[in-house]
PDB file of C-alpha atoms and ligand atoms in Angstrom:
ATOM      1  CA  MET A1145       0.000   0.000   0.000  1.00 84.00           C
ATOM      2  CA  VAL A1146       2.921   2.337   0.756  1.00 86.00           C
ATOM      3  CA  ILE A1147       4.448   1.643  -2.668  1.00 88.00           C
ATOM      4  CA  ILE A1148       1.123   2.237  -4.458  1.00 88.00           C
ATOM      5  CA  GLY A1149       0.569   5.439  -2.442  1.00 84.00           C
ATOM      6  CA  ALA A1150       4.051   6.707  -3.286  1.00 81.00           C
ATOM      7  CA  LEU A1151       3.550   5.953  -6.999  1.00 82.00           C
ATOM      8  CA  VAL A1152       0.193   7.760  -7.017  1.00 81.00           C
ATOM      9  CA  SER A1153       1.516  10.875  -5.301  1.00 74.00           C
ATOM     10  CA  ARG A1154       4.678  10.999  -7.467  1.00 72.00           C
ATOM     11  CA  SER A1155       2.743  10.626 -10.708  1.00 72.00           C
ATOM     12  CA  LEU A1156       0.061  13.187  -9.761  1.00 70.00           C
ATOM     13  CA  LEU A1157       2.436  15.909  -8.681  1.00 64.00           C
ATOM     14  CA  PRO A1158       5.732  15.290 -10.439  1.00 54.00           C
ATOM     15  CA  THR A1159       7.278  18.401  -8.932  1.00 61.00           C
ATOM     16  CA  THR A1160       6.067  17.654  -5.367  1.00 79.00           C
ATOM     17  CA  LEU A1161       4.671  20.191  -2.893  1.00 84.00           C
ATOM     18  CA  VAL A1162       8.061  21.907  -2.736  1.00 83.00           C
ATOM     19  CA  GLY A1163       7.772  22.536  -6.491  1.00 83.00           C
ATOM     20  CA  VAL A1164       4.282  24.012  -5.967  1.00 85.00           C
ATOM     21  CA  SER A1165       5.680  26.249  -3.235  1.00 85.00           C
ATOM     22  CA  MET A1166       8.544  27.478  -5.461  1.00 84.00           C
ATOM     23  CA  TRP A1167       6.112  28.216  -8.286  1.00 85.00           C
ATOM     24  CA  ALA A1168       3.849  30.207  -5.907  1.00 86.00           C
ATOM     25  CA  GLN A1169       6.848  32.149  -4.636  1.00 83.00           C
ATOM     26  CA  ARG A1170       8.052  32.947  -8.167  1.00 83.00           C
ATOM     27  CA  GLU A1171       4.585  34.137  -9.185  1.00 81.00           C
ATOM     28  CA  GLY A1172       3.944  36.022  -5.922  1.00 80.00           C
ATOM     29  CA  VAL A1173       0.844  33.896  -5.233  1.00 81.00           C
ATOM     30  CA  GLY A1174      -0.419  33.233  -1.713  1.00 84.00           C
ATOM     31  CA  LEU A1175      -0.715  35.189   1.537  1.00 83.00           C
ATOM     32  CA  PHE A1176       2.932  35.236   2.631  1.00 79.00           C
ATOM     33  CA  ASN A1177       4.171  35.789  -0.939  1.00 78.00           C
ATOM     34  CA  ALA A1178       1.639  38.569  -1.594  1.00 75.00           C
ATOM     35  CA  ILE A1179       2.624  40.575   1.468  1.00 73.00           C
ATOM     36  CA  LYS A1180       6.174  40.269   0.169  1.00 60.00           C
ATOM     37  CA  MET A1181       7.768  39.449   3.440  1.00 56.00           C
ATOM     38  CA  ASP A1182      11.545  39.619   3.297  1.00 52.00           C
ATOM     39  CA  VAL A1183      11.634  36.324   5.078  1.00 50.00           C
ATOM     40  CA  VAL A1184      10.015  34.532   2.165  1.00 49.00           C
ATOM     41  CA  GLU A1185      11.916  36.430  -0.494  1.00 51.00           C
ATOM     42  CA  SER A1186      15.337  35.972   1.024  1.00 54.00           C
ATOM     43  CA  PRO A1187      15.276  33.110   3.484  1.00 54.00           C
ATOM     44  CA  GLY A1188      17.630  33.505   6.380  1.00 55.00           C
ATOM     45  CA  SER A1189      17.706  32.507   9.996  1.00 58.00           C
ATOM     46  CA  GLY A1190      16.334  35.693  11.601  1.00 65.00           C
ATOM     47  CA  PRO A1191      13.503  35.555  14.149  1.00 63.00           C
ATOM     48  CA  GLU A1192      10.863  36.711  11.583  1.00 70.00           C
ATOM     49  CA  HIS A1193      11.892  33.933   9.243  1.00 78.00           C
ATOM     50  CA  ILE A1194      11.602  31.319  11.996  1.00 83.00           C
ATOM     51  CA  ALA A1195       8.241  32.794  13.109  1.00 85.00           C
ATOM     52  CA  VAL A1196       6.793  32.564   9.564  1.00 85.00           C
ATOM     53  CA  ILE A1197       8.018  28.978   9.185  1.00 88.00           C
ATOM     54  CA  ALA A1198       6.538  27.995  12.575  1.00 91.00           C
ATOM     55  CA  LEU A1199       3.237  29.688  11.678  1.00 91.00           C
ATOM     56  CA  CYS A1200       3.121  27.893   8.300  1.00 91.00           C
ATOM     57  CA  ILE A1201       3.789  24.508   9.937  1.00 93.00           C
ATOM     58  CA  LEU A1202       0.924  25.190  12.389  1.00 94.00           C
ATOM     59  CA  LEU A1203      -1.355  26.261   9.516  1.00 94.00           C
ATOM     60  CA  LEU A1204      -0.599  23.062   7.568  1.00 94.00           C
ATOM     61  CA  ASP A1205      -1.237  21.003  10.703  1.00 95.00           C
ATOM     62  CA  MET A1206      -4.618  22.685  11.187  1.00 96.00           C
ATOM     63  CA  VAL A1207      -5.482  22.012   7.512  1.00 96.00           C
ATOM     64  CA  ILE A1208      -4.660  18.321   8.041  1.00 95.00           C
ATOM     65  CA  TYR A1209      -6.811  18.269  11.208  1.00 97.00           C
ATOM     66  CA  TRP A1210      -9.828  19.535   9.208  1.00 97.00           C
ATOM     67  CA  GLN A1211      -9.053  17.254   6.288  1.00 97.00           C
ATOM     68  CA  HIS A1212      -9.095  14.289   8.679  1.00 97.00           C
ATOM     69  CA  ARG A1213     -12.360  15.501  10.243  1.00 97.00           C
ATOM     70  CA  PHE A1214     -13.995  15.838   6.791  1.00 97.00           C
ATOM     71  CA  PHE A1215     -12.770  12.328   5.879  1.00 97.00           C
ATOM     72  CA  HIS A1216     -14.903  11.121   8.796  1.00 96.00           C
ATOM     73  CA  THR A1217     -17.993  13.266   8.261  1.00 95.00           C
ATOM     74  CA  ILE A1218     -18.403  13.273   4.451  1.00 95.00           C
ATOM     75  CA  PRO A1219     -19.685   9.799   3.457  1.00 93.00           C
ATOM     76  CA  ILE A1220     -17.792   9.490   0.133  1.00 93.00           C
ATOM     77  CA  LEU A1221     -14.525  10.454   1.837  1.00 95.00           C
ATOM     78  CA  TRP A1222     -15.214   8.095   4.760  1.00 95.00           C
ATOM     79  CA  ARG A1223     -15.377   5.167   2.293  1.00 94.00           C
ATOM     80  CA  PHE A1224     -11.682   5.708   1.522  1.00 95.00           C
ATOM     81  CA  HIS A1225     -10.574   6.572   5.059  1.00 95.00           C
ATOM     82  CA  LYS A1226     -12.424   3.557   6.488  1.00 94.00           C
ATOM     83  CA  MET A1227      -9.750   1.306   4.975  1.00 93.00           C
ATOM     84  CA  HIS A1228      -7.271   2.891   7.427  1.00 94.00           C
ATOM     85  CA  HIS A1229      -9.701   2.317  10.333  1.00 94.00           C
ATOM     86  CA  ALA A1230     -10.439  -1.306   9.364  1.00 92.00           C
ATOM     87  CA  ASP A1231      -7.058  -2.378  10.762  1.00 91.00           C
ATOM     88  CA  SER A1232      -7.951  -4.587  13.710  1.00 90.00           C
ATOM     89  CA  HIS A1233      -4.545  -4.096  15.390  1.00 90.00           C
ATOM     90  CA  VAL A1234      -3.357  -0.519  15.686  1.00 92.00           C
ATOM     91  CA  ASP A1235       0.415  -0.478  15.327  1.00 93.00           C
ATOM     92  CA  THR A1236       3.065   1.459  13.384  1.00 92.00           C
ATOM     93  CA  THR A1237       2.039  -0.149  10.096  1.00 91.00           C
ATOM     94  CA  THR A1238      -1.460   1.343  10.555  1.00 93.00           C
ATOM     95  CA  GLY A1239       0.221   4.739  10.171  1.00 91.00           C
ATOM     96  CA  LEU A1240       1.227   3.686   6.642  1.00 90.00           C
ATOM     97  CA  ARG A1241      -2.093   2.126   5.668  1.00 92.00           C
ATOM     98  CA  PHE A1242      -3.913   4.767   3.623  1.00 93.00           C
ATOM     99  CA  HIS A1243      -5.921   4.296   0.439  1.00 95.00           C
ATOM    100  CA  PRO A1244      -4.154   5.846  -2.627  1.00 93.00           C
ATOM    101  CA  VAL A1245      -7.294   7.924  -3.347  1.00 94.00           C
ATOM    102  CA  GLU A1246      -7.061   9.419   0.163  1.00 94.00           C
ATOM    103  CA  ILE A1247      -3.359  10.142  -0.448  1.00 91.00           C
ATOM    104  CA  ALA A1248      -4.202  11.864  -3.761  1.00 90.00           C
ATOM    105  CA  ILE A1249      -6.999  13.978  -2.204  1.00 93.00           C
ATOM    106  CA  SER A1250      -4.746  14.900   0.709  1.00 92.00           C
ATOM    107  CA  LEU A1251      -2.026  15.968  -1.724  1.00 90.00           C
ATOM    108  CA  ALA A1252      -4.481  18.206  -3.591  1.00 90.00           C
ATOM    109  CA  ILE A1253      -5.663  19.793  -0.310  1.00 94.00           C
ATOM    110  CA  LYS A1254      -2.081  20.387   0.830  1.00 92.00           C
ATOM    111  CA  ALA A1255      -1.147  21.868  -2.583  1.00 90.00           C
ATOM    112  CA  ALA A1256      -4.157  24.210  -2.332  1.00 92.00           C
ATOM    113  CA  ALA A1257      -3.066  25.292   1.165  1.00 92.00           C
ATOM    114  CA  VAL A1258       0.522  25.862  -0.041  1.00 90.00           C
ATOM    115  CA  VAL A1259      -0.730  28.114  -2.870  1.00 90.00           C
ATOM    116  CA  LEU A1260      -3.358  29.903  -0.723  1.00 91.00           C
ATOM    117  CA  PHE A1261      -0.981  30.799   2.087  1.00 90.00           C
ATOM    118  CA  GLY A1262       2.232  30.965  -0.003  1.00 88.00           C
ATOM    119  CA  ILE A1263       3.946  28.488   2.303  1.00 88.00           C
ATOM    120  CA  PRO A1264       7.755  28.431   1.948  1.00 88.00           C
ATOM    121  CA  ALA A1265       9.409  25.194   0.841  1.00 87.00           C
ATOM    122  CA  VAL A1266      11.388  24.728   4.057  1.00 87.00           C
ATOM    123  CA  ALA A1267       8.140  24.723   6.105  1.00 89.00           C
ATOM    124  CA  ILE A1268       6.720  21.995   3.842  1.00 89.00           C
ATOM    125  CA  VAL A1269       9.793  19.804   4.213  1.00 88.00           C
ATOM    126  CA  ILE A1270       9.749  20.131   8.034  1.00 90.00           C
ATOM    127  CA  PHE A1271       5.978  19.568   8.141  1.00 91.00           C
ATOM    128  CA  GLU A1272       6.022  16.471   5.894  1.00 87.00           C
ATOM    129  CA  VAL A1273       8.845  14.869   7.892  1.00 88.00           C
ATOM    130  CA  ALA A1274       7.032  15.681  11.167  1.00 90.00           C
ATOM    131  CA  LEU A1275       3.631  14.490   9.889  1.00 89.00           C
ATOM    132  CA  ASN A1276       5.024  11.135   8.778  1.00 87.00           C
ATOM    133  CA  GLY A1277       7.023  10.811  11.991  1.00 90.00           C
ATOM    134  CA  PHE A1278       3.968  11.590  14.144  1.00 92.00           C
ATOM    135  CA  ALA A1279       1.785   9.137  12.162  1.00 90.00           C
ATOM    136  CA  LEU A1280       4.287   6.359  12.961  1.00 91.00           C
ATOM    137  CA  PHE A1281       4.627   7.573  16.567  1.00 92.00           C
ATOM    138  CA  ASN A1282       0.935   7.857  17.475  1.00 93.00           C
ATOM    139  CA  HIS A1283      -0.071   4.523  15.893  1.00 94.00           C
ATOM    140  CA  ALA A1284       2.714   2.617  17.711  1.00 94.00           C
ATOM    141  CA  ASN A1285       1.552  -0.207  19.978  1.00 94.00           C
ATOM    142  CA  ILE A1286       3.173   1.196  23.090  1.00 93.00           C
ATOM    143  CA  ARG A1287       1.599   2.566  26.256  1.00 92.00           C
ATOM    144  CA  LEU A1288       2.893   5.239  28.598  1.00 92.00           C
ATOM    145  CA  PRO A1289       1.909   5.128  32.274  1.00 91.00           C
ATOM    146  CA  GLN A1290      -1.539   6.791  32.549  1.00 88.00           C
ATOM    147  CA  LYS A1291      -0.222   9.739  34.594  1.00 90.00           C
ATOM    148  CA  TRP A1292       2.515  10.532  32.070  1.00 93.00           C
ATOM    149  CA  ASP A1293       0.153   9.995  29.183  1.00 93.00           C
ATOM    150  CA  GLU A1294      -2.363  12.485  30.549  1.00 91.00           C
ATOM    151  CA  LYS A1295       0.344  15.099  31.096  1.00 93.00           C
ATOM    152  CA  LEU A1296       1.898  14.618  27.647  1.00 94.00           C
ATOM    153  CA  SER A1297      -1.499  14.653  25.914  1.00 93.00           C
ATOM    154  CA  TRP A1298      -1.951  18.283  26.948  1.00 94.00           C
ATOM    155  CA  LEU A1299       0.557  18.995  24.204  1.00 95.00           C
ATOM    156  CA  LEU A1300       0.797  15.941  21.935  1.00 94.00           C
ATOM    157  CA  ILE A1301      -1.462  13.233  20.552  1.00 95.00           C
ATOM    158  CA  THR A1302      -0.194  10.180  22.421  1.00 95.00           C
ATOM    159  CA  GLN A1303      -0.707   6.552  21.374  1.00 95.00           C
ATOM    160  CA  ARG A1304      -3.535   6.093  23.915  1.00 95.00           C
ATOM    161  CA  VAL A1305      -5.331   9.258  22.732  1.00 95.00           C
ATOM    162  CA  HIS A1306      -5.041   8.199  19.090  1.00 96.00           C
ATOM    163  CA  ARG A1307      -6.241   4.645  19.857  1.00 96.00           C
ATOM    164  CA  ILE A1308      -9.490   6.250  21.096  1.00 96.00           C
ATOM    165  CA  HIS A1309      -9.823   7.581  17.527  1.00 97.00           C
ATOM    166  CA  HIS A1310      -9.596   3.947  16.307  1.00 96.00           C
ATOM    167  CA  SER A1311     -12.321   2.767  18.726  1.00 95.00           C
ATOM    168  CA  GLN A1312     -15.267   0.811  17.301  1.00 94.00           C
ATOM    169  CA  ASP A1313     -17.531   3.271  19.120  1.00 94.00           C
ATOM    170  CA  LYS A1314     -18.521   5.911  16.512  1.00 93.00           C
ATOM    171  CA  ALA A1315     -18.692   8.766  19.032  1.00 94.00           C
ATOM    172  CA  GLU A1316     -15.139   7.973  20.125  1.00 95.00           C
ATOM    173  CA  SER A1317     -13.736   7.501  16.611  1.00 95.00           C
ATOM    174  CA  ASN A1318     -15.344  10.799  15.575  1.00 96.00           C
ATOM    175  CA  SER A1319     -12.982  12.582  17.951  1.00 96.00           C
ATOM    176  CA  ASN A1320      -9.224  13.035  18.468  1.00 96.00           C
ATOM    177  CA  PHE A1321      -8.563  13.906  14.815  1.00 97.00           C
ATOM    178  CA  GLY A1322      -5.185  15.525  15.479  1.00 95.00           C
ATOM    179  CA  PHE A1323      -1.985  13.847  14.321  1.00 90.00           C
ATOM    180  CA  SER A1324       0.639  15.752  16.263  1.00 93.00           C
ATOM    181  CA  VAL A1325      -0.441  18.458  18.716  1.00 94.00           C
ATOM    182  CA  SER A1326      -3.680  18.092  20.691  1.00 95.00           C
ATOM    183  CA  CYS A1327      -4.596  21.814  20.581  1.00 96.00           C
ATOM    184  CA  TRP A1328      -6.812  21.515  17.451  1.00 97.00           C
ATOM    185  CA  ASP A1329      -9.058  18.897  19.062  1.00 97.00           C
ATOM    186  CA  ARG A1330      -9.314  21.032  22.205  1.00 96.00           C
ATOM    187  CA  LEU A1331      -9.917  24.230  20.224  1.00 97.00           C
ATOM    188  CA  PHE A1332     -12.537  22.715  17.886  1.00 97.00           C
ATOM    189  CA  ASN A1333     -14.217  20.677  20.598  1.00 96.00           C
ATOM    190  CA  SER A1334     -13.387  17.153  19.427  1.00 97.00           C
ATOM    191  CA  PHE A1335     -11.070  15.984  22.208  1.00 96.00           C
ATOM    192  CA  THR A1336     -11.937  12.757  24.048  1.00 95.00           C
ATOM    193  CA  PRO A1337      -9.418  12.293  26.880  1.00 93.00           C
ATOM    194  CA  ARG A1338     -10.764   8.876  28.015  1.00 91.00           C
ATOM    195  CA  ALA A1339     -12.607   6.103  26.206  1.00 91.00           C
ATOM    196  CA  HIS A1340     -15.479   4.085  27.663  1.00 92.00           C
ATOM    197  CA  TYR A1341     -13.186   1.024  27.803  1.00 91.00           C
ATOM    198  CA  SER A1342      -9.683   1.027  29.271  1.00 90.00           C
ATOM    199  CA  ASP A1343      -6.789   1.234  26.808  1.00 88.00           C
ATOM    200  CA  GLU A1344      -6.033  -2.480  27.398  1.00 89.00           C
ATOM    201  CA  THR A1345      -9.560  -3.615  26.461  1.00 91.00           C
ATOM    202  CA  LEU A1346     -10.594  -0.960  23.898  1.00 92.00           C
ATOM    203  CA  PRO A1347     -12.135  -2.653  20.821  1.00 92.00           C
ATOM    204  CA  VAL A1348     -10.518  -1.168  17.687  1.00 92.00           C
ATOM    205  CA  GLY A1349     -11.190  -1.649  13.970  1.00 90.00           C
ATOM    206  CA  GLN A1350     -14.469  -1.918  12.059  1.00 89.00           C
ATOM    207  CA  LYS A1351     -17.003  -4.579  13.058  1.00 86.00           C
ATOM    208  CA  ASP A1352     -18.288  -4.965   9.478  1.00 85.00           C
ATOM    209  CA  VAL A1353     -14.763  -5.472   8.059  1.00 82.00           C
ATOM    210  CA  PRO A1354     -13.361  -8.296  10.224  1.00 80.00           C
ATOM    211  CA  ALA A1355      -9.674  -9.191   9.866  1.00 79.00           C
ATOM    212  CA  ARG A1356     -10.306 -12.168   7.594  1.00 80.00           C
ATOM    213  CA  LYS A1357      -7.994 -13.128   4.760  1.00 78.00           C
ATOM    214  CA  GLU A1358     -10.477 -12.006   2.096  1.00 78.00           C
ATOM    215  CA  ASN A1359     -10.526  -8.491   3.609  1.00 78.00           C
ATOM    216  CA  THR A1360      -6.797  -7.958   3.992  1.00 80.00           C
ATOM    217  CA  GLY A1361      -5.157  -8.586   0.593  1.00 85.00           C
ATOM    218  CA  VAL A1362      -3.863  -5.543  -1.305  1.00 88.00           C
ATOM    219  CA  LEU A1363      -6.602  -5.830  -3.950  1.00 90.00           C
ATOM    220  CA  ALA A1364      -9.315  -6.276  -1.295  1.00 89.00           C
ATOM    221  CA  LEU A1365      -8.058  -3.141   0.487  1.00 89.00           C
ATOM    222  CA  LEU A1366      -7.992  -1.139  -2.760  1.00 91.00           C
ATOM    223  CA  LEU A1367     -11.559  -2.220  -3.581  1.00 90.00           C
ATOM    224  CA  GLN A1368     -12.919  -1.871  -0.034  1.00 89.00           C
ATOM    225  CA  PRO A1369     -14.288   1.704  -0.531  1.00 90.00           C
ATOM    226  CA  PHE A1370     -16.525   0.413  -3.327  1.00 89.00           C
ATOM    227  CA  ASN A1371     -18.193  -2.231  -1.139  1.00 83.00           C
ATOM    228  CA  GLU A1372     -21.792  -1.691  -0.134  1.00 73.00           C
ATOM    229  CA  HIS A1373     -21.027  -1.450   3.608  1.00 74.00           C
ATOM    230  CA  SER A1374     -18.223   1.068   3.203  1.00 73.00           C
ATOM    231  CA  SER A1375     -20.271   4.225   3.688  1.00 71.00           C
ATOM    232  CA  LYS A1376     -21.303   3.099   7.206  1.00 76.00           C
TER     233      LYS A1376
HETATM  234 ZN1   ZN B 858      -9.501   8.729  11.130  1.00 92.62          ZN
END
């Protein structure tokens, strides 16, 4: 699935998001390019430059939060995202299990955000590395002591908090949409700090897509969004 996803994103945007960013900068398109900030025109290491990069990374992260939320609430998008949630064991590989159509839509949304805000290339590189790193981190099958977890989840989406997002309970899985920092879920009122079940006993996955052999082959995963049950 990773290989297919990589092929899809490379063939759709041959120049990558960094290429889109450089085009926007050249043409003066996008918020930060339009206001002609020195920091974007002549990148350096001054405090304004670092502030713009940090702001752009936060903006991209908020865009991804809303993208994830829409993938849950818009039925046609949920069909594709459900393949990610059908994993009956949440572990690091779950963080790599995304349908190529979801990857393509996400790429288009990110490209639109890059053009709209005029996001500098360096912010995209940092964000993409962080996003992928956080996806592997928060899907990992590890557990911090509850006390530590609760403290850390004030800032970050921990494994326990993200597992709540993979709960079979719809109300729980329609929360905790963040990938890295937990502030978006708190700000937009979608944070669930504790699930109904304990982390050890929390049922994850999708009841109507059990982990049987016929549901887990590459072709079955690619075709899963087109199954009758997939909009549920
Ligand atoms: Zn999700």
